[in-house]
Structure formats: C-alpha cells, structure tokens
Amino acid sequence: MSNGIHLIFLGAPGAGKGTQAHVIAEQYQAAHVSTGDILRQAAREGTEMGLKAKTFMDSGHLVPDEVIIGLIRERLTHADFPKNWIMDGFPRTLAQAQALDQLLAEIGQDLTAVLNIDVPLDLLMDRLTLRRTCRKTGKIFNLKFNPPEDPSLYDLYQRDDDTPEAVEKRLKVYQEQTQPLIAYYDKTGKLADIQGDLEVTQVTEAIQEVVNQRNR
Ligand code: AMP
C-alpha cells in the first residue's frame, strides 16, 4: 500500500503548474506547497527572509538553494504535515532535487510521480504577462485564455515578476537550471510528460490518469 500521494509539478514558468496543483490538491486532499507562494507571502508580511527573497524574485532570479531547502525541510518534517502533498515550483535546481531525495529517504517517503507540464516556449510569454491571481482564493486566471466569468467575485492582482523583462529572465533561468531535472527524474522512472497547451480541464484529466495509475 502506498504511504501517500507525493507529486512534483515540473514545467516552465507559465506552464500551468500552479493552476493544476490547485485543482489536483483539492481532489486528492493534498497539501499544495508552492515555494513561490510561500516566498510572496513572506515578502508581503515583510519578514527578513521575504524581503531578501523579493529582490531575487522581482528580477527573475532564483532564491538561493539553502533558503528554499530550509523551507521545504521545515514543512515535510512537521508532525502535522498531510500524508498527500504536491510540490509546485520545487525543486528547481539539481542541488534542490538531491536535497529532496535525501529528505525523502530520511522520512521514509517515495515520490509517486513527477509531472512535467510541457508548453511551447512561444505561448509562455502571453500566459505570464496576462496572468492574474486572486488574493483571497489563490485561484489563477488568464485574461485571454482563462478569464473569470465574474471578475467582481475575485480580488485579482498581477505578480511583480510577470513583467516582460522578468519573464524573459525567468524563462532563461528555467532552461539553464530547471530543465536538466527532466533527465534527472526520467532516470528514476518517475517522470510523466503532460501536454500543457490544452484546455485546463484536459490537462487536469491527463494528470489524474497518471496519478491514479501510479498510486495503485
Ligand atoms: P513561482 O511562483 O514558482 O513562479 O516562483 C516565483 C519566484 O520565486 C521564482 O522566479 C524564484 O525567484 C522564486 N522561487 C520559487 N521557487 C523557487 C525554488 N524552488 N528555487 C529558487 N527560487 C524559487
């Protein structure tokens, strides 16, 4: 029997990791751990870590590995941490992936699957610059591809790092530092490629299929 559903969502900025993780977490009663959300929240609260992280984030750079690994360790080793979880936006470097492997070995957990949400590069720019997030619910919209039916129901904002300059840098950082993780997880047999340029619900269905198959 499996000891829980443990998923990593890989993919470029704008691939739909956050959108999908939000839905899948609800369906499987899983914790949705978004390192980006944790850092943005810390920045809003004005903590020392949050303010330091914000300078990296707003310019499209990665926050240093030790900060991120510390955040994840704190959560995964917490006694009340849910049995099922989704990592959205972590790991993003080889050092982070290795640290996660070590941490999972320590706490005796296995990965269920690594979902690589694949979207052609030329679509990502539009997706990111037109992205809006709801402050209250965390739900993610796109003004062109996935607009809210009634915007007055949401408290929408644009992320500070969804400017064209920061987006360009983030895509480059993704290619250099995060894309190598696809090969890393392919070797472990955990990788599943998901076509990400379909309707949101179609992408969700493809993810569910993989999760159900791997969680037997
Ligand atoms: P995201 O919301 O996942 O797009 O993350 C927004 C920003 O937060 C990134 O561009 C990074 O500056 C920072 N960040 C989030 N997750 C990580 C991570 N795993 N490693 C390093 N930086 C991260």
mmCIF file of C-alpha atoms and ligand atoms in Angstrom:
data_model
loop_
_atom_site.group_PDB
_atom_site.id
_atom_site.type_symbol
_atom_site.label_atom_id
_atom_site.label_comp_id
_atom_site.label_asym_id
_atom_site.label_seq_id
_atom_site.Cartn_x
_atom_site.Cartn_y
_atom_site.Cartn_z
ATOM 1 C CA MET A 1 0.000 0.000 0.000
ATOM 2 C CA SER A 2 1.229 3.491 -0.809
ATOM 3 C CA ASN A 3 2.145 5.800 2.076
ATOM 4 C CA GLY A 4 0.526 8.775 0.360
ATOM 5 C CA ILE A 5 0.452 10.669 -2.905
ATOM 6 C CA HIS A 6 3.640 12.650 -3.385
ATOM 7 C CA LEU A 7 3.844 14.715 -6.562
ATOM 8 C CA ILE A 8 6.279 17.146 -8.111
ATOM 9 C CA PHE A 9 4.993 19.543 -10.761
ATOM 10 C CA LEU A 10 7.796 20.479 -13.140
ATOM 11 C CA GLY A 11 7.474 22.933 -16.001
ATOM 12 C CA ALA A 12 8.475 26.366 -17.218
ATOM 13 C CA PRO A 13 7.028 29.498 -15.640
ATOM 14 C CA GLY A 14 3.524 29.807 -17.117
ATOM 15 C CA ALA A 15 3.196 26.100 -17.939
ATOM 16 C CA GLY A 16 0.210 25.832 -15.576
ATOM 17 C CA LYS A 17 1.832 24.214 -12.525
ATOM 18 C CA GLY A 18 0.019 26.449 -10.042
ATOM 19 C CA THR A 19 -3.354 26.191 -11.792
ATOM 20 C CA GLN A 20 -3.183 22.402 -11.941
ATOM 21 C CA ALA A 21 -1.710 21.951 -8.463
ATOM 22 C CA HIS A 22 -4.601 23.982 -7.028
ATOM 23 C CA VAL A 23 -7.212 21.656 -8.583
ATOM 24 C CA ILE A 24 -5.352 18.379 -8.034
ATOM 25 C CA ALA A 25 -4.620 19.233 -4.375
ATOM 26 C CA GLU A 26 -8.343 19.642 -3.735
ATOM 27 C CA GLN A 27 -9.225 16.398 -5.475
ATOM 28 C CA TYR A 28 -6.683 14.295 -3.594
ATOM 29 C CA GLN A 29 -6.853 16.220 -0.309
ATOM 30 C CA ALA A 30 -3.193 17.035 -0.680
ATOM 31 C CA ALA A 31 -1.132 19.901 0.695
ATOM 32 C CA HIS A 32 -0.243 22.297 -2.112
ATOM 33 C CA VAL A 33 3.281 23.506 -1.433
ATOM 34 C CA SER A 34 4.189 26.373 -3.751
ATOM 35 C CA THR A 35 7.603 27.782 -2.868
ATOM 36 C CA GLY A 36 6.730 30.889 -4.920
ATOM 37 C CA ASP A 37 3.537 31.449 -2.867
ATOM 38 C CA ILE A 38 5.426 30.917 0.397
ATOM 39 C CA LEU A 39 8.050 33.485 -0.630
ATOM 40 C CA ARG A 40 5.459 36.030 -1.859
ATOM 41 C CA GLN A 41 3.543 35.662 1.412
ATOM 42 C CA ALA A 42 6.760 36.192 3.406
ATOM 43 C CA ALA A 43 7.533 39.284 1.295
ATOM 44 C CA ARG A 44 4.032 40.694 1.948
ATOM 45 C CA GLU A 45 4.481 40.095 5.664
ATOM 46 C CA GLY A 46 7.830 41.892 5.469
ATOM 47 C CA THR A 47 9.892 39.153 7.146
ATOM 48 C CA GLU A 48 13.670 39.352 6.686
ATOM 49 C CA MET A 49 13.667 36.224 4.515
ATOM 50 C CA GLY A 50 10.715 37.513 2.478
ATOM 51 C CA LEU A 51 12.255 40.889 1.755
ATOM 52 C CA LYS A 52 15.563 39.312 0.757
ATOM 53 C CA ALA A 53 13.790 36.796 -1.481
ATOM 54 C CA LYS A 54 11.788 39.567 -3.167
ATOM 55 C CA THR A 55 14.891 41.145 -4.697
ATOM 56 C CA PHE A 56 15.744 37.835 -6.380
ATOM 57 C CA MET A 57 12.162 37.169 -7.436
ATOM 58 C CA ASP A 58 11.376 40.578 -8.925
ATOM 59 C CA SER A 59 14.433 40.395 -11.178
ATOM 60 C CA GLY A 60 13.600 36.833 -12.274
ATOM 61 C CA HIS A 61 16.492 35.147 -10.433
ATOM 62 C CA LEU A 62 16.226 32.080 -8.239
ATOM 63 C CA VAL A 63 16.289 32.438 -4.474
ATOM 64 C CA PRO A 64 19.379 30.671 -3.012
ATOM 65 C CA ASP A 65 19.080 26.893 -2.613
ATOM 66 C CA GLU A 66 19.701 26.825 1.145
ATOM 67 C CA VAL A 67 16.725 29.151 1.801
ATOM 68 C CA ILE A 68 14.386 27.030 -0.310
ATOM 69 C CA ILE A 69 15.635 23.691 1.005
ATOM 70 C CA GLY A 70 15.171 25.008 4.567
ATOM 71 C CA LEU A 71 11.549 25.945 3.804
ATOM 72 C CA ILE A 72 10.770 22.523 2.398
ATOM 73 C CA ARG A 73 12.536 20.639 5.193
ATOM 74 C CA GLU A 74 10.560 22.586 7.779
ATOM 75 C CA ARG A 75 7.265 21.586 6.168
ATOM 76 C CA LEU A 76 7.953 17.969 5.244
ATOM 77 C CA THR A 77 9.327 17.085 8.679
ATOM 78 C CA HIS A 78 6.473 18.778 10.559
ATOM 79 C CA ALA A 79 4.416 16.259 12.533
ATOM 80 C CA ASP A 80 1.108 17.651 11.192
ATOM 81 C CA PHE A 81 2.140 17.742 7.549
ATOM 82 C CA PRO A 82 -0.528 15.984 5.412
ATOM 83 C CA LYS A 83 0.043 12.483 4.065
ATOM 84 C CA ASN A 84 -0.564 13.630 0.471
ATOM 85 C CA TRP A 85 1.358 16.562 -0.967
ATOM 86 C CA ILE A 86 2.207 18.388 -4.183
ATOM 87 C CA MET A 87 5.389 20.382 -4.737
ATOM 88 C CA ASP A 88 4.712 23.234 -7.157
ATOM 89 C CA GLY A 89 7.857 25.073 -8.244
ATOM 90 C CA PHE A 90 10.218 22.906 -6.196
ATOM 91 C CA PRO A 91 12.771 21.533 -6.942
ATOM 92 C CA ARG A 92 14.144 24.000 -9.469
ATOM 93 C CA THR A 93 17.862 23.105 -9.371
ATOM 94 C CA LEU A 94 19.853 19.893 -9.239
ATOM 95 C CA ALA A 95 21.008 20.722 -5.686
ATOM 96 C CA GLN A 96 17.366 21.072 -4.609
ATOM 97 C CA ALA A 97 16.422 17.762 -6.245
ATOM 98 C CA GLN A 98 19.278 15.993 -4.467
ATOM 99 C CA ALA A 99 18.341 17.585 -1.141
ATOM 100 C CA LEU A 100 14.739 16.426 -1.626
ATOM 101 C CA ASP A 101 15.891 12.864 -2.358
ATOM 102 C CA GLN A 102 17.876 12.876 0.871
ATOM 103 C CA LEU A 103 14.999 14.338 2.855
ATOM 104 C CA LEU A 104 12.540 11.770 1.500
ATOM 105 C CA ALA A 105 14.942 8.952 2.382
ATOM 106 C CA GLU A 106 15.186 10.367 5.920
ATOM 107 C CA ILE A 107 11.421 10.443 6.424
ATOM 108 C CA GLY A 108 10.775 7.203 4.531
ATOM 109 C CA GLN A 109 8.635 8.597 1.713
ATOM 110 C CA ASP A 110 8.662 7.874 -2.025
ATOM 111 C CA LEU A 111 7.725 10.068 -4.963
ATOM 112 C CA THR A 112 4.537 8.959 -6.697
ATOM 113 C CA ALA A 113 5.222 10.848 -9.926
ATOM 114 C CA VAL A 114 6.979 13.877 -11.392
ATOM 115 C CA LEU A 115 4.620 15.612 -13.805
ATOM 116 C CA ASN A 116 6.446 17.533 -16.468
ATOM 117 C CA ILE A 117 3.917 20.008 -17.871
ATOM 118 C CA ASP A 118 5.164 20.824 -21.320
ATOM 119 C CA VAL A 119 4.129 24.032 -23.122
ATOM 120 C CA PRO A 120 5.802 25.528 -26.229
ATOM 121 C CA LEU A 121 8.011 28.462 -25.339
ATOM 122 C CA ASP A 122 6.205 30.972 -27.582
ATOM 123 C CA LEU A 123 2.953 30.521 -25.628
ATOM 124 C CA LEU A 124 4.527 31.190 -22.254
ATOM 125 C CA MET A 125 5.100 34.931 -22.663
ATOM 126 C CA ASP A 126 1.358 35.612 -23.249
ATOM 127 C CA ARG A 127 0.371 33.284 -20.493
ATOM 128 C CA LEU A 128 2.604 35.035 -17.980
ATOM 129 C CA THR A 129 2.053 38.686 -18.837
ATOM 130 C CA LEU A 130 -1.763 38.188 -18.905
ATOM 131 C CA ARG A 131 -1.845 36.081 -15.743
ATOM 132 C CA ARG A 132 -3.875 37.327 -12.782
ATOM 133 C CA THR A 133 -4.133 35.675 -9.358
ATOM 134 C CA CYS A 134 -6.891 36.006 -6.755
ATOM 135 C CA ARG A 135 -5.588 37.252 -3.407
ATOM 136 C CA LYS A 136 -8.422 35.598 -1.492
ATOM 137 C CA THR A 137 -8.566 32.119 -3.065
ATOM 138 C CA GLY A 138 -5.177 31.669 -4.749
ATOM 139 C CA LYS A 139 -7.026 30.790 -7.971
ATOM 140 C CA ILE A 140 -5.119 31.655 -11.146
ATOM 141 C CA PHE A 141 -6.693 33.175 -14.277
ATOM 142 C CA ASN A 142 -5.517 34.430 -17.642
ATOM 143 C CA LEU A 143 -7.221 37.487 -19.127
ATOM 144 C CA LYS A 144 -7.109 35.955 -22.618
ATOM 145 C CA PHE A 145 -7.119 32.169 -22.219
ATOM 146 C CA ASN A 146 -8.972 31.597 -18.947
ATOM 147 C CA PRO A 147 -10.775 34.785 -17.789
ATOM 148 C CA PRO A 148 -13.002 34.802 -14.676
ATOM 149 C CA GLU A 149 -16.737 34.733 -15.545
ATOM 150 C CA ASP A 150 -17.482 37.384 -12.932
ATOM 151 C CA PRO A 151 -14.320 39.347 -12.027
ATOM 152 C CA SER A 152 -16.121 41.085 -9.137
ATOM 153 C CA LEU A 153 -16.059 37.782 -7.232
ATOM 154 C CA TYR A 154 -12.259 37.854 -7.093
ATOM 155 C CA ASP A 155 -9.539 40.115 -5.794
ATOM 156 C CA LEU A 156 -7.221 39.861 -8.793
ATOM 157 C CA TYR A 157 -3.651 41.105 -8.893
ATOM 158 C CA GLN A 158 -0.675 40.868 -11.247
ATOM 159 C CA ARG A 159 2.544 39.414 -9.888
ATOM 160 C CA ASP A 160 5.523 41.790 -9.719
ATOM 161 C CA ASP A 161 7.641 39.286 -11.694
ATOM 162 C CA ASP A 162 5.182 38.931 -14.594
ATOM 163 C CA THR A 163 6.689 41.924 -16.414
ATOM 164 C CA PRO A 164 8.230 41.190 -19.860
ATOM 165 C CA GLU A 165 11.817 41.777 -18.575
ATOM 166 C CA ALA A 166 11.466 39.478 -15.554
ATOM 167 C CA VAL A 167 9.626 36.863 -17.622
ATOM 168 C CA GLU A 168 12.460 36.745 -20.158
ATOM 169 C CA LYS A 169 14.985 36.193 -17.371
ATOM 170 C CA ARG A 170 12.812 33.532 -15.686
ATOM 171 C CA LEU A 171 12.477 31.556 -18.905
ATOM 172 C CA LYS A 172 16.247 31.635 -19.376
ATOM 173 C CA VAL A 173 16.840 30.547 -15.776
ATOM 174 C CA TYR A 174 14.320 27.746 -16.298
ATOM 175 C CA GLN A 175 16.159 26.462 -19.368
ATOM 176 C CA GLU A 176 19.558 26.601 -17.706
ATOM 177 C CA GLN A 177 18.802 25.389 -14.196
ATOM 178 C CA THR A 178 15.473 23.554 -14.077
ATOM 179 C CA GLN A 179 15.166 21.818 -17.439
ATOM 180 C CA PRO A 180 18.032 19.403 -16.548
ATOM 181 C CA LEU A 181 15.720 17.961 -13.874
ATOM 182 C CA ILE A 182 13.638 16.351 -16.616
ATOM 183 C CA ALA A 183 16.515 13.975 -17.402
ATOM 184 C CA TYR A 184 17.263 13.562 -13.684
ATOM 185 C CA TYR A 185 13.733 12.305 -12.930
ATOM 186 C CA ASP A 186 13.459 10.381 -16.182
ATOM 187 C CA LYS A 187 16.301 8.180 -14.930
ATOM 188 C CA THR A 188 14.337 7.358 -11.772
ATOM 189 C CA GLY A 189 11.322 6.195 -13.787
ATOM 190 C CA LYS A 190 9.078 8.734 -12.022
ATOM 191 C CA LEU A 191 8.714 11.193 -14.892
ATOM 192 C CA ALA A 192 5.441 11.628 -16.791
ATOM 193 C CA ASP A 193 5.179 14.114 -19.654
ATOM 194 C CA ILE A 194 1.927 16.055 -19.750
ATOM 195 C CA GLN A 195 0.899 18.086 -22.786
ATOM 196 C CA GLY A 196 0.239 21.510 -21.261
ATOM 197 C CA ASP A 197 -1.130 23.524 -24.188
ATOM 198 C CA LEU A 198 -4.654 22.060 -23.976
ATOM 199 C CA GLU A 199 -7.753 23.238 -22.077
ATOM 200 C CA VAL A 200 -7.207 23.438 -18.310
ATOM 201 C CA THR A 201 -9.663 20.550 -17.731
ATOM 202 C CA GLN A 202 -7.953 18.345 -20.338
ATOM 203 C CA VAL A 203 -4.586 18.873 -18.655
ATOM 204 C CA THR A 204 -6.166 18.039 -15.289
ATOM 205 C CA GLU A 205 -7.567 14.791 -16.701
ATOM 206 C CA ALA A 206 -4.175 13.768 -18.090
ATOM 207 C CA ILE A 207 -2.594 14.389 -14.680
ATOM 208 C CA GLN A 208 -5.319 12.426 -12.869
ATOM 209 C CA GLU A 209 -4.768 9.495 -15.180
ATOM 210 C CA VAL A 210 -1.070 9.351 -14.302
ATOM 211 C CA VAL A 211 -1.677 9.812 -10.572
ATOM 212 C CA ASN A 212 -4.339 7.095 -10.430
ATOM 213 C CA GLN A 213 -2.182 4.695 -12.386
ATOM 214 C CA ARG A 214 0.911 5.268 -10.241
ATOM 215 C CA ASN A 215 -1.000 5.194 -6.963
ATOM 216 C CA ARG A 216 -2.419 1.699 -7.248
HETATM 217 P P1 AMP B 1 6.876 30.750 -8.970
HETATM 218 O O1 AMP B 1 5.683 31.326 -8.268
HETATM 219 O O2 AMP B 1 7.010 29.273 -8.757
HETATM 220 O O3 AMP B 1 6.948 31.131 -10.419
HETATM 221 O O4 AMP B 1 8.161 31.391 -8.276
HETATM 222 C C1 AMP B 1 8.373 32.791 -8.317
HETATM 223 C C2 AMP B 1 9.808 33.110 -7.958
HETATM 224 O O5 AMP B 1 10.089 32.649 -6.634
HETATM 225 C C3 AMP B 1 10.877 32.456 -8.830
HETATM 226 O O6 AMP B 1 11.123 33.169 -10.011
HETATM 227 C C4 AMP B 1 12.067 32.474 -7.872
HETATM 228 O O7 AMP B 1 12.635 33.767 -7.755
HETATM 229 C C5 AMP B 1 11.401 32.148 -6.533
HETATM 230 N N1 AMP B 1 11.331 30.678 -6.325
HETATM 231 C C6 AMP B 1 10.207 29.919 -6.228
HETATM 232 N N2 AMP B 1 10.513 28.628 -6.059
HETATM 233 C C7 AMP B 1 11.867 28.556 -6.053
HETATM 234 C C8 AMP B 1 12.788 27.489 -5.948
HETATM 235 N N3 AMP B 1 12.390 26.214 -5.806
HETATM 236 N N4 AMP B 1 14.120 27.801 -6.001
HETATM 237 C C9 AMP B 1 14.546 29.067 -6.135
HETATM 238 N N5 AMP B 1 13.728 30.118 -6.272
HETATM 239 C C10 AMP B 1 12.391 29.877 -6.221
#
